[in-house]
Coordinates of N, CA and C in Angstrom, one line a residue:
M1 N -8.9 -119.4 62.6 CA -10.1 -118.6 61.3 C -9.9 -119.7 60.4
R2 N -10.5 -120.5 60.1 CA -10.9 -121.6 58.6 C -10.7 -121.3 58.3
A3 N -9.9 -122.3 57.0 CA -9.4 -122.1 55.9 C -10.2 -121.4 55.4
G4 N -11.6 -121.8 55.1 CA -12.7 -121.4 54.3 C -13.1 -119.2 54.2
G5 N -13.0 -118.9 55.6 CA -13.3 -117.5 55.5 C -12.0 -116.9 55.3
L6 N -11.0 -117.8 55.2 CA -9.8 -116.8 55.0 C -9.4 -116.5 54.1
F7 N -10.3 -117.7 52.7 CA -9.0 -116.5 51.2 C -10.2 -117.1 51.0
R8 N -12.2 -117.0 51.3 CA -13.2 -116.8 50.7 C -12.9 -115.4 50.3
R9 N -12.5 -114.3 50.9 CA -12.8 -113.4 50.2 C -11.5 -112.7 48.9
R10 N -11.1 -113.8 49.5 CA -9.4 -113.0 47.9 C -10.0 -113.4 46.4
E11 N -10.7 -114.4 46.8 CA -10.6 -115.1 45.2 C -12.2 -115.4 44.8
T12 N -12.0 -114.7 43.8 CA -13.0 -114.7 42.1 C -13.7 -116.1 41.6
R13 N -14.7 -116.5 42.3 CA -14.9 -118.1 42.1 C -15.6 -117.8 40.1
P14 N -15.4 -119.1 39.8 CA -15.7 -119.0 38.5 C -18.0 -119.8 38.5
D15 N -18.5 -118.9 37.5 CA -20.2 -118.9 37.6 C -20.1 -120.3 37.1
W16 N -19.6 -121.6 37.4 CA -20.0 -122.8 37.4 C -20.9 -123.6 37.0
D17 N -21.8 -123.1 37.1 CA -23.1 -123.3 37.6 C -23.9 -122.8 36.7
V18 N -23.4 -121.2 35.4 CA -23.9 -120.3 34.7 C -23.4 -121.4 33.5
Y19 N -21.8 -121.8 33.8 CA -21.3 -122.6 32.8 C -22.0 -123.9 32.3
L20 N -21.9 -124.3 33.2 CA -22.9 -126.2 33.3 C -23.7 -125.8 32.7
A21 N -24.8 -124.4 33.1 CA -26.9 -124.7 31.9 C -25.7 -124.0 30.6
S22 N -25.0 -124.0 30.4 CA -25.1 -123.4 28.7 C -24.1 -124.5 28.3
R23 N -23.8 -124.7 28.8 CA -22.6 -126.3 27.9 C -24.2 -126.9 27.6
A24 N -25.2 -127.9 29.1 CA -26.1 -128.3 28.5 C -26.7 -127.6 27.4
R25 N -27.2 -126.7 27.4 CA -27.5 -126.6 26.5 C -27.2 -127.0 24.5
E26 N -25.8 -126.0 25.1 CA -25.3 -126.1 23.2 C -24.3 -127.1 22.8
A27 N -24.2 -128.1 23.7 CA -22.7 -129.2 23.9 C -23.9 -129.8 22.2
R28 N -23.8 -130.7 21.4 CA -23.6 -131.4 20.9 C -24.3 -132.8 20.1
D29 N -23.2 -132.9 20.9 CA -22.7 -134.8 21.3 C -23.5 -134.5 23.0
S30 N -24.3 -135.8 22.3 CA -26.2 -136.2 23.0 C -25.2 -136.7 24.6
R31 N -23.6 -137.0 24.2 CA -23.6 -137.5 26.1 C -23.1 -136.6 27.0
L32 N -22.6 -135.3 26.1 CA -22.4 -134.6 26.6 C -23.1 -133.9 26.9
V33 N -23.8 -133.6 26.1 CA -25.4 -132.8 27.5 C -26.1 -133.5 28.3
N34 N -25.7 -134.9 28.3 CA -26.3 -135.3 29.6 C -25.4 -135.3 30.5
F35 N -24.2 -134.9 30.1 CA -23.3 -134.9 31.2 C -23.4 -133.7 32.1
F36 N -24.0 -132.3 30.9 CA -23.4 -130.9 32.0 C -25.1 -131.0 32.4
S37 N -25.9 -131.7 31.7 CA -27.3 -131.5 32.3 C -27.3 -132.0 33.3
A38 N -26.8 -133.2 33.9 CA -26.6 -133.8 35.0 C -25.7 -132.9 36.4
G39 N -24.9 -132.4 35.7 CA -24.8 -131.2 37.1 C -25.0 -130.3 37.3
V40 N -26.0 -129.9 36.1 CA -26.6 -128.1 36.1 C -27.8 -128.8 37.5
E41 N -28.1 -130.2 37.7 CA -29.7 -130.7 39.1 C -28.3 -130.5 40.3
A42 N -27.2 -131.2 40.0 CA -26.6 -132.1 41.0 C -26.1 -131.1 41.9
L43 N -25.2 -130.0 41.1 CA -24.8 -129.2 41.7 C -24.6 -127.3 41.7
S44 N -25.2 -127.3 42.7 CA -25.3 -125.5 43.2 C -24.3 -125.3 43.6
P45 N -23.6 -123.9 44.1 CA -22.7 -123.7 44.1 C -22.9 -124.2 45.7
D46 N -23.8 -123.1 45.8 CA -24.9 -123.1 47.6 C -25.1 -124.5 48.4
T47 N -24.7 -125.3 47.7 CA -24.9 -127.0 48.8 C -23.2 -127.2 49.4
P48 N -24.1 -127.7 50.2 CA -22.8 -128.3 52.0 C -22.2 -129.7 51.0
I49 N -20.6 -129.4 51.0 CA -20.0 -129.8 50.9 C -20.4 -131.7 51.1
G50 N -21.1 -131.8 51.9 CA -21.1 -132.9 53.2 C -22.5 -133.3 52.4
R51 N -23.0 -132.7 51.4 CA -24.0 -133.6 50.7 C -24.0 -133.9 49.1
V52 N -23.1 -133.5 49.4 CA -22.3 -133.9 47.3 C -21.5 -135.0 47.0
P53 N -22.2 -136.3 46.5 CA -21.5 -136.8 45.9 C -20.4 -136.7 45.4
L54 N -19.7 -136.8 45.2 CA -18.3 -136.9 44.4 C -17.5 -137.9 44.2
A55 N -16.4 -138.1 43.0 CA -15.3 -138.8 42.1 C -14.7 -138.6 42.4
A56 N -13.8 -139.1 42.5 CA -12.0 -138.6 42.4 C -10.9 -139.2 41.3
L57 N -11.1 -138.0 40.7 CA -10.1 -139.0 39.0 C -8.7 -138.8 38.8
D58 N -7.8 -139.1 38.6 CA -6.4 -139.3 38.2 C -5.7 -139.8 37.0
L59 N -5.4 -139.5 36.5 CA -4.8 -139.8 34.9 C -3.9 -140.2 34.5
E60 N -2.8 -141.3 34.7 CA -1.7 -141.2 34.0 C -1.2 -141.1 32.7
T61 N 0.0 -140.2 32.3 CA -0.2 -139.7 31.1 C 1.3 -140.2 30.1
T62 N 1.7 -139.9 29.3 CA 3.1 -140.0 28.2 C 3.8 -138.8 28.6
G63 N 3.4 -138.0 29.0 CA 4.2 -136.6 29.4 C 2.9 -135.3 30.2
L64 N 3.4 -134.3 30.0 CA 3.2 -133.1 31.0 C 2.3 -132.4 30.0
D65 N 2.6 -132.4 28.8 CA 1.9 -131.2 28.1 C 0.6 -132.1 27.0
A66 N -0.5 -131.2 27.9 CA -2.0 -132.1 27.6 C -1.8 -131.5 25.8
G67 N -1.0 -130.7 25.2 CA -0.2 -130.9 22.9 C 0.3 -131.3 22.9
R68 N 0.6 -131.9 23.5 CA 1.7 -133.3 23.1 C 1.7 -134.7 23.3
H69 N 0.6 -134.3 24.6 CA 1.2 -136.1 25.4 C -0.8 -136.4 25.4
D70 N -0.3 -138.0 25.9 CA -2.0 -138.2 25.4 C -2.6 -139.5 27.3
I71 N -3.2 -139.2 27.4 CA -3.1 -140.0 28.5 C -3.9 -141.3 28.5
V72 N -2.6 -142.7 29.3 CA -2.3 -144.0 29.2 C -3.1 -144.2 30.3
S73 N -3.7 -144.0 31.2 CA -4.7 -144.6 32.6 C -5.7 -144.4 33.1
I74 N -6.6 -143.8 33.8 CA -7.6 -143.7 34.5 C -8.6 -144.0 35.6
G75 N -8.4 -143.5 36.4 CA -8.9 -143.7 37.5 C -10.2 -142.9 38.5
V76 N -11.0 -143.7 38.7 CA -11.6 -142.3 39.7 C -12.5 -143.8 41.0
M77 N -12.7 -143.2 41.5 CA -13.9 -143.2 42.4 C -14.6 -142.8 43.3
P78 N -15.3 -143.2 43.3 CA -16.2 -142.4 43.8 C -16.7 -142.5 45.3
F79 N -16.9 -141.4 45.7 CA -16.9 -141.2 47.5 C -18.1 -140.4 47.5
T80 N -18.0 -140.2 49.2 CA -19.0 -138.8 49.9 C -17.8 -139.1 51.1
L81 N -18.0 -137.8 52.7 CA -17.5 -137.2 53.3 C -17.4 -138.4 54.5
E82 N -17.9 -139.3 53.5 CA -18.7 -139.8 54.8 C -18.3 -141.6 54.3
R83 N -18.3 -141.7 53.0 CA -18.0 -142.9 52.8 C -16.9 -142.9 51.1
I84 N -16.0 -144.2 51.3 CA -15.5 -144.3 49.7 C -15.6 -145.4 49.3
R85 N -16.2 -145.8 48.0 CA -17.4 -146.1 47.8 C -16.0 -147.7 47.1
V86 N -14.8 -147.8 47.7 CA -13.7 -148.6 46.9 C -14.2 -149.7 46.1
R87 N -15.3 -150.5 45.8 CA -15.9 -151.6 45.2 C -16.3 -150.7 43.7
E88 N -16.5 -149.5 44.0 CA -17.3 -149.0 42.8 C -16.2 -148.4 41.9
G89 N -15.2 -148.6 42.0 CA -14.0 -148.3 41.7 C -13.4 -148.5 40.2
R90 N -13.2 -147.6 38.9 CA -13.1 -147.8 38.6 C -11.3 -147.5 37.0
Y91 N -10.7 -148.2 36.8 CA -9.6 -147.8 36.0 C -10.0 -148.7 34.7
W92 N -9.2 -148.6 33.6 CA -8.8 -148.4 32.1 C -7.4 -148.0 32.8
V93 N -6.4 -149.3 31.5 CA -5.3 -148.7 30.2 C -6.3 -148.5 29.3
L94 N -5.1 -147.7 28.3 CA -5.4 -146.5 27.4 C -4.8 -146.9 26.2
S95 N -5.1 -146.6 25.0 CA -4.1 -147.1 24.3 C -4.0 -145.2 23.5
P96 N -2.9 -144.6 23.4 CA -2.6 -143.5 23.8 C -2.3 -142.7 22.6
R97 N -2.9 -142.0 21.6 CA -2.7 -141.5 20.6 C -0.9 -140.7 19.8
R98 N -0.5 -140.7 21.0 CA 1.3 -140.0 21.5 C 1.8 -141.4 21.6
N99 N 3.3 -141.7 21.8 CA 4.2 -143.4 21.7 C 4.5 -142.4 23.3
L100 N 4.4 -143.2 23.7 CA 5.1 -143.4 24.8 C 6.4 -143.4 25.2
S101 N 7.0 -142.3 26.2 CA 8.9 -142.0 26.6 C 9.2 -143.0 27.2
E102 N 10.4 -143.2 27.2 CA 10.9 -144.2 28.9 C 11.0 -142.9 30.0
E103 N 10.8 -141.9 29.7 CA 10.3 -141.1 31.6 C 9.0 -141.4 31.6
S104 N 8.5 -141.6 30.5 CA 6.6 -141.9 31.2 C 6.6 -143.7 31.4
V105 N 7.6 -144.2 31.1 CA 7.1 -146.0 31.1 C 7.5 -146.6 32.7
A106 N 8.9 -145.4 32.7 CA 9.6 -145.4 34.1 C 9.0 -144.6 35.8
F107 N 7.9 -143.8 34.8 CA 6.9 -142.8 36.1 C 5.7 -143.7 36.9
H108 N 5.1 -144.5 35.6 CA 3.8 -144.9 35.1 C 4.0 -146.7 35.3
H109 N 4.3 -147.4 34.9 CA 4.8 -148.5 34.8 C 4.0 -149.5 34.0
I110 N 3.2 -148.6 32.6 CA 2.6 -149.0 31.6 C 3.2 -148.4 30.3
T111 N 3.0 -150.2 30.5 CA 4.4 -150.4 29.5 C 4.3 -149.8 27.9
H112 N 4.8 -150.6 27.0 CA 4.5 -151.1 25.4 C 3.2 -151.9 24.7
S113 N 3.9 -153.2 25.5 CA 3.1 -154.3 25.6 C 1.0 -154.4 25.9
E114 N 1.2 -153.3 26.6 CA -0.1 -153.0 27.9 C -1.0 -152.4 27.1
V115 N -0.3 -151.2 26.8 CA -1.3 -150.5 25.3 C -1.9 -150.5 24.0
A116 N -0.8 -151.5 24.1 CA -0.4 -152.3 22.3 C -2.4 -152.9 22.4
G117 N -2.8 -153.8 22.9 CA -4.1 -153.9 23.0 C -5.6 -153.4 23.3
A118 N -5.1 -151.8 24.3 CA -6.1 -151.3 24.6 C -7.2 -150.4 24.4
P119 N -8.1 -150.2 24.9 CA -9.0 -149.2 24.0 C -8.7 -147.9 23.9
D120 N -8.9 -147.2 22.6 CA -8.8 -145.6 22.7 C -9.8 -145.3 23.5
L121 N -9.7 -143.9 24.1 CA -10.2 -143.1 24.9 C -11.9 -143.4 24.8
S122 N -11.9 -142.9 23.6 CA -13.2 -142.8 22.9 C -14.2 -144.7 23.1
A123 N -13.4 -145.2 23.2 CA -14.5 -146.8 23.1 C -14.8 -147.1 25.1
I124 N -13.8 -146.3 26.3 CA -14.4 -146.4 27.4 C -15.0 -144.4 27.6
L125 N -15.7 -144.1 27.0 CA -16.3 -143.0 27.2 C -17.3 -142.9 28.1
D126 N -18.7 -144.0 27.6 CA -19.5 -143.8 27.9 C -19.4 -144.1 29.5
E127 N -18.6 -145.1 29.6 CA -18.3 -145.4 31.1 C -17.8 -143.8 32.1
L128 N -16.8 -143.9 31.1 CA -16.1 -142.7 32.1 C -17.3 -141.5 32.6
L129 N -17.8 -141.4 31.2 CA -19.4 -140.4 31.8 C -20.3 -140.0 32.7
A130 N -20.6 -141.6 32.5 CA -20.9 -142.2 33.8 C -21.5 -142.1 34.9
C131 N -19.8 -143.0 35.4 CA -18.6 -142.0 36.5 C -18.9 -140.9 37.2
L132 N -18.7 -139.7 36.6 CA -18.3 -138.7 36.8 C -19.5 -137.9 36.5
S133 N -21.2 -138.2 35.6 CA -21.6 -137.8 35.9 C -22.9 -137.6 37.1
G134 N -23.5 -136.2 37.3 CA -23.8 -135.6 38.8 C -23.1 -135.3 40.2
R135 N -21.9 -136.2 40.3 CA -20.5 -135.5 40.8 C -19.2 -134.5 40.9
L136 N -19.6 -134.3 41.3 CA -18.4 -133.1 42.0 C -16.2 -134.5 41.3
V137 N -15.9 -133.5 40.9 CA -15.1 -134.0 40.6 C -13.8 -133.9 41.3
V138 N -12.9 -134.5 41.9 CA -11.7 -134.1 42.9 C -10.5 -134.8 42.6
V139 N -9.8 -134.2 42.5 CA -8.1 -134.2 41.6 C -7.5 -133.8 42.6
H140 N -5.7 -133.7 42.1 CA -4.6 -133.1 43.4 C -4.3 -133.0 42.3
Y141 N -3.9 -131.6 41.9 CA -3.7 -130.7 40.2 C -4.0 -130.7 39.5
R142 N -5.0 -130.3 39.1 CA -6.3 -129.6 38.2 C -5.6 -129.4 37.5
R143 N -4.3 -128.7 36.9 CA -4.1 -129.0 35.5 C -3.8 -129.2 34.8
I144 N -3.4 -131.1 35.5 CA -2.7 -132.0 34.5 C -4.3 -132.8 34.3
E145 N -5.5 -133.6 35.6 CA -6.5 -133.8 35.0 C -7.3 -132.8 34.4
R146 N -7.1 -131.9 34.2 CA -8.8 -131.5 33.6 C -8.6 -130.9 32.1
S147 N -6.9 -130.3 31.8 CA -6.4 -130.2 30.6 C -6.6 -131.1 29.1
F148 N -6.3 -132.6 30.6 CA -5.6 -133.6 29.2 C -7.3 -133.7 28.6
L149 N -8.0 -134.3 30.1 CA -9.5 -134.8 29.7 C -10.5 -134.1 28.5
D150 N -9.7 -132.3 29.1 CA -10.5 -131.7 27.4 C -9.6 -132.1 26.4
A151 N -8.3 -131.4 26.4 CA -7.6 -131.8 25.3 C -8.1 -133.4 24.2
A152 N -7.8 -134.1 25.3 CA -8.5 -134.9 24.4 C -9.9 -135.5 24.2
I153 N -11.0 -135.0 24.8 CA -12.1 -135.2 24.3 C -12.3 -134.0 22.9
R154 N -11.9 -132.5 23.2 CA -11.7 -132.8 22.1 C -11.0 -132.4 20.4
E155 N -10.4 -133.4 20.8 CA -9.5 -134.7 19.6 C -10.8 -135.1 19.1
R156 N -11.2 -135.7 20.0 CA -11.5 -137.4 19.8 C -13.6 -136.8 19.4
L157 N -13.7 -134.9 20.3 CA -15.4 -135.1 20.0 C -15.9 -133.9 19.0
G158 N -14.3 -133.0 19.0 CA -14.3 -131.7 18.0 C -15.1 -130.8 19.8
E159 N -15.7 -131.0 20.6 CA -16.1 -130.0 21.6 C -15.3 -130.4 22.7
S160 N -15.4 -128.8 23.9 CA -15.0 -129.2 25.6 C -15.1 -130.3 26.4
L161 N -15.2 -131.0 27.1 CA -15.3 -131.1 28.6 C -14.8 -130.5 29.6
L162 N -14.8 -129.6 29.6 CA -14.3 -128.3 31.4 C -16.3 -128.2 32.4
F163 N -15.2 -128.9 33.6 CA -16.0 -129.1 34.8 C -15.1 -128.3 36.0
P164 N -17.1 -128.0 37.1 CA -15.6 -127.2 38.1 C -14.8 -129.2 38.6
V165 N -13.8 -128.4 39.5 CA -13.1 -129.6 40.2 C -13.6 -129.6 41.6
I166 N -12.8 -130.4 42.5 CA -11.8 -130.0 44.2 C -10.7 -130.0 43.8
D167 N -10.4 -129.4 43.8 CA -8.2 -129.6 43.9 C -8.0 -129.5 45.3
T168 N -7.3 -130.8 46.2 CA -6.5 -130.8 46.5 C -5.4 -130.2 47.4
M169 N -5.0 -130.4 46.1 CA -3.3 -129.4 46.1 C -3.9 -128.1 46.0
S170 N -4.7 -127.3 45.4 CA -5.1 -126.2 46.2 C -5.0 -125.8 47.6
L171 N -6.6 -126.4 47.6 CA -6.7 -126.7 49.0 C -5.5 -126.5 50.0
E172 N -4.8 -127.1 49.8 CA -3.0 -127.3 50.9 C -1.6 -126.4 50.3
A173 N -2.2 -125.5 49.4 CA -1.8 -124.6 48.5 C -2.1 -123.0 49.8
R174 N -3.2 -123.4 50.2 CA -4.2 -122.2 50.0 C -3.5 -121.7 52.0
I175 N -3.3 -123.4 52.7 CA -3.2 -123.7 53.6 C -1.8 -122.7 54.4
Y176 N -0.5 -124.0 53.5 CA 0.5 -124.2 53.5 C 1.3 -123.1 52.9
R177 N 0.8 -122.4 52.2 CA 1.8 -121.7 51.2 C 1.1 -119.7 51.2
Q178 N 0.0 -120.2 51.2 CA -0.3 -118.9 51.2 C -1.4 -117.8 52.2
S179 N -1.3 -118.8 53.4 CA -1.7 -118.5 54.4 C -0.7 -117.2 55.2
W180 N -0.8 -116.4 56.0 CA -0.2 -115.2 56.8 C 1.3 -116.4 57.8
W181 N 0.8 -116.9 58.4 CA 2.7 -118.4 58.6 C 3.2 -118.6 57.7
A182 N 2.0 -119.5 56.4 CA 3.3 -119.6 55.6 C 4.4 -118.7 55.1
R183 N 3.9 -117.5 54.7 CA 4.6 -116.4 54.1 C 6.1 -116.2 55.3
L184 N 5.5 -115.4 56.9 CA 6.1 -116.0 57.8 C 7.0 -116.9 57.7
R185 N 6.8 -118.2 57.6 CA 7.6 -119.0 57.4 C 9.3 -119.1 56.4
R186 N 8.8 -119.0 55.5 CA 9.5 -118.1 53.9 C 10.2 -117.0 54.0
W187 N 9.7 -115.7 55.4 CA 10.0 -115.1 55.4 C 11.7 -114.9 56.3
L188 N 10.9 -116.4 57.5 CA 12.5 -116.3 58.3 C 13.4 -117.7 57.9
G189 N 12.6 -118.2 56.4 CA 13.7 -118.9 55.5 C 13.6 -120.4 55.7
Q190 N 12.2 -120.7 56.0 CA 12.2 -122.0 56.4 C 11.8 -122.3 54.7
P191 N 11.6 -123.5 54.6 CA 11.7 -124.6 53.3 C 9.6 -124.3 53.5
A192 N 9.2 -124.2 52.0 CA 8.0 -124.1 51.8 C 7.4 -125.7 51.5
A193 N 6.3 -125.2 52.2 CA 5.7 -127.0 52.5 C 5.4 -127.7 51.2
S194 N 5.9 -128.8 51.6 CA 5.3 -129.4 50.0 C 3.8 -129.5 49.4
I195 N 3.3 -129.8 48.7 CA 2.2 -130.3 49.1 C 2.1 -130.8 47.5
R196 N 3.3 -131.9 47.3 CA 2.1 -132.5 46.6 C 2.0 -133.8 46.9
L197 N 0.8 -135.0 46.5 CA -0.1 -135.8 47.1 C 0.7 -136.6 47.8
H198 N 2.1 -137.1 48.2 CA 2.3 -138.3 49.2 C 2.3 -137.1 50.4
E199 N 3.0 -136.4 50.0 CA 3.3 -135.2 51.5 C 2.8 -135.0 51.7
S200 N 1.6 -134.2 51.2 CA 0.3 -133.7 52.1 C -0.7 -134.5 52.6
R201 N -0.4 -135.9 52.6 CA -1.6 -137.0 53.0 C -0.6 -137.0 54.4
L202 N 1.5 -137.1 54.1 CA 1.7 -137.3 55.9 C 1.2 -136.7 56.7
R203 N 1.3 -135.4 56.0 CA 0.5 -134.3 57.9 C -0.7 -135.0 58.0
Y204 N -2.3 -135.7 57.4 CA -2.7 -135.5 57.4 C -3.2 -137.3 58.7
H205 N -1.9 -137.7 58.4 CA -1.7 -139.1 59.0 C -1.8 -140.0 58.5
L206 N -2.6 -140.5 57.3 CA -2.9 -141.3 56.1 C -1.5 -141.8 55.9
P207 N -2.1 -142.9 55.5 CA -1.0 -143.9 55.3 C -0.6 -144.1 53.8
A208 N 1.0 -144.2 53.6 CA 1.3 -144.0 52.2 C 1.1 -145.2 51.5
Y209 N 0.8 -144.7 50.7 CA 0.3 -146.4 49.3 C 1.5 -145.8 48.0
T210 N 2.1 -146.3 47.2 CA 2.6 -146.8 46.0 C 2.2 -146.0 45.2
G211 N 2.9 -145.0 43.7 CA 2.0 -143.4 43.7 C 2.1 -144.2 42.2
H212 N 2.2 -143.4 41.6 CA 1.1 -143.0 40.2 C 0.7 -144.7 39.5
H213 N -0.1 -144.9 40.6 CA -1.2 -146.0 39.1 C -2.0 -145.2 38.8
A214 N -3.0 -145.0 38.5 CA -4.5 -143.7 38.4 C -5.2 -144.4 40.0
L215 N -5.8 -145.5 40.0 CA -6.6 -146.2 40.8 C -6.6 -145.9 42.3
V216 N -5.0 -146.3 42.5 CA -4.9 -145.9 43.7 C -4.0 -144.7 44.3
D217 N -4.2 -143.8 43.1 CA -4.2 -141.9 43.8 C -5.0 -141.3 43.5
A218 N -6.1 -142.2 42.8 CA -7.3 -142.0 42.7 C -7.7 -141.9 44.2
L219 N -8.0 -143.0 45.1 CA -8.0 -143.6 46.3 C -7.3 -142.3 47.3
A220 N -6.1 -142.1 46.3 CA -5.4 -141.4 47.8 C -6.2 -140.2 47.7
T221 N -7.0 -139.4 47.0 CA -7.2 -137.6 46.5 C -8.3 -138.4 47.3
A222 N -9.6 -139.2 47.4 CA -10.7 -139.0 48.0 C -10.3 -139.2 49.5
E223 N -9.2 -139.7 50.2 CA -9.3 -139.3 51.4 C -8.5 -138.6 51.8
L224 N -8.2 -138.0 50.7 CA -7.0 -136.4 51.0 C -8.1 -136.0 51.5
L225 N -8.9 -135.5 50.6 CA -10.4 -134.3 50.5 C -10.4 -134.9 51.8
Q226 N -11.6 -135.8 52.6 CA -12.0 -136.4 53.7 C -11.6 -135.4 55.3
A227 N -10.2 -135.6 54.8 CA -8.6 -135.3 56.0 C -9.0 -133.6 55.7
Q228 N -9.4 -133.1 54.6 CA -9.1 -131.8 54.8 C -10.0 -131.2 54.9
I229 N -11.7 -132.0 54.8 CA -12.2 -131.0 54.9 C -12.2 -131.3 56.9
A230 N -12.3 -132.6 57.0 CA -13.1 -132.5 58.2 C -11.3 -131.3 60.2
R231 N -10.3 -131.3 58.8 CA -9.7 -130.7 60.2 C -9.9 -128.7 59.5
H232 N -10.2 -128.7 58.4 CA -9.7 -127.4 58.3 C -11.1 -126.5 58.1
Y233 N -12.4 -127.4 57.2 CA -13.3 -126.7 56.7 C -14.7 -128.3 57.8
S234 N -15.8 -127.7 57.3 CA -17.0 -128.8 57.7 C -17.9 -128.9 56.7
W235 N -18.5 -129.7 56.9 CA -19.6 -130.2 55.7 C -20.5 -129.7 55.4
E236 N -20.7 -128.2 56.2 CA -21.9 -127.4 55.4 C -20.9 -126.2 54.9
T237 N -19.9 -126.4 54.0 CA -18.7 -125.7 53.6 C -19.1 -125.9 52.5
P238 N -19.9 -124.5 51.9 CA -20.4 -124.7 50.6 C -19.3 -124.7 49.2
I239 N -19.8 -125.8 48.6 CA -19.4 -126.2 47.3 C -19.0 -125.3 47.0
G240 N -19.2 -124.1 46.2 CA -18.6 -122.7 45.3 C -17.7 -122.2 46.5
A241 N -17.3 -122.3 47.6 CA -15.8 -122.2 47.5 C -15.1 -122.7 48.0
L242 N -14.5 -123.8 47.9 CA -14.1 -125.1 47.4 C -13.4 -125.3 45.6
W243 N -14.5 -125.3 44.9 CA -14.8 -125.8 43.9 C -13.6 -124.8 42.9
R244 N -12.9 -125.1 41.5 CA -11.8 -124.4 41.3 C -12.1 -125.2 39.6

């Protein structure tokens, strides 16, 4: 049985199409109105994943708490299940409103001197929204990308920027953490499979990349989703069965 059929019965899916339509009507900032309106037009939950334009998104941050930390870089990689548009990928280093820590510098290698002359997120917001507009966003661990971007937009615009995403980590968890045979492995005392980006890619024989660079990780996430759909789902799987 394919994973989509196994888990669709067990999870309650949010009505993202209803939410997007509501935000398109109620948002005050014209850029957000345009962003949500494009989502209404492009992202029907019944649309097969093979027909939807996608954009992999990755953020590097000053820490892990969206309430206390900020974004230092963003990578966006547009793609479909058929093709990754590498030349159209976008990458920004940003000046965070929270200080860099030694731990974050060691993690993503973005230094104080690099962010000193970098723009604030508000300066590149038009470009970022244009890259994501009308596309279904794909991330690896939505609680970083979605919560940090939402918190940053709330701080700058006073409005929320939530939207549906396909979370490749969540898809791996369904298969390698929540399936009956994954539970059986744990019952037998075998360690749970890692669902981190690098280890997840290894299961599909994808090449190893240097991690914690936002554009490289966006590319890695796009490739991972292509592999997951090819192995566990199909191009006809509706996006409403995948997004979170």
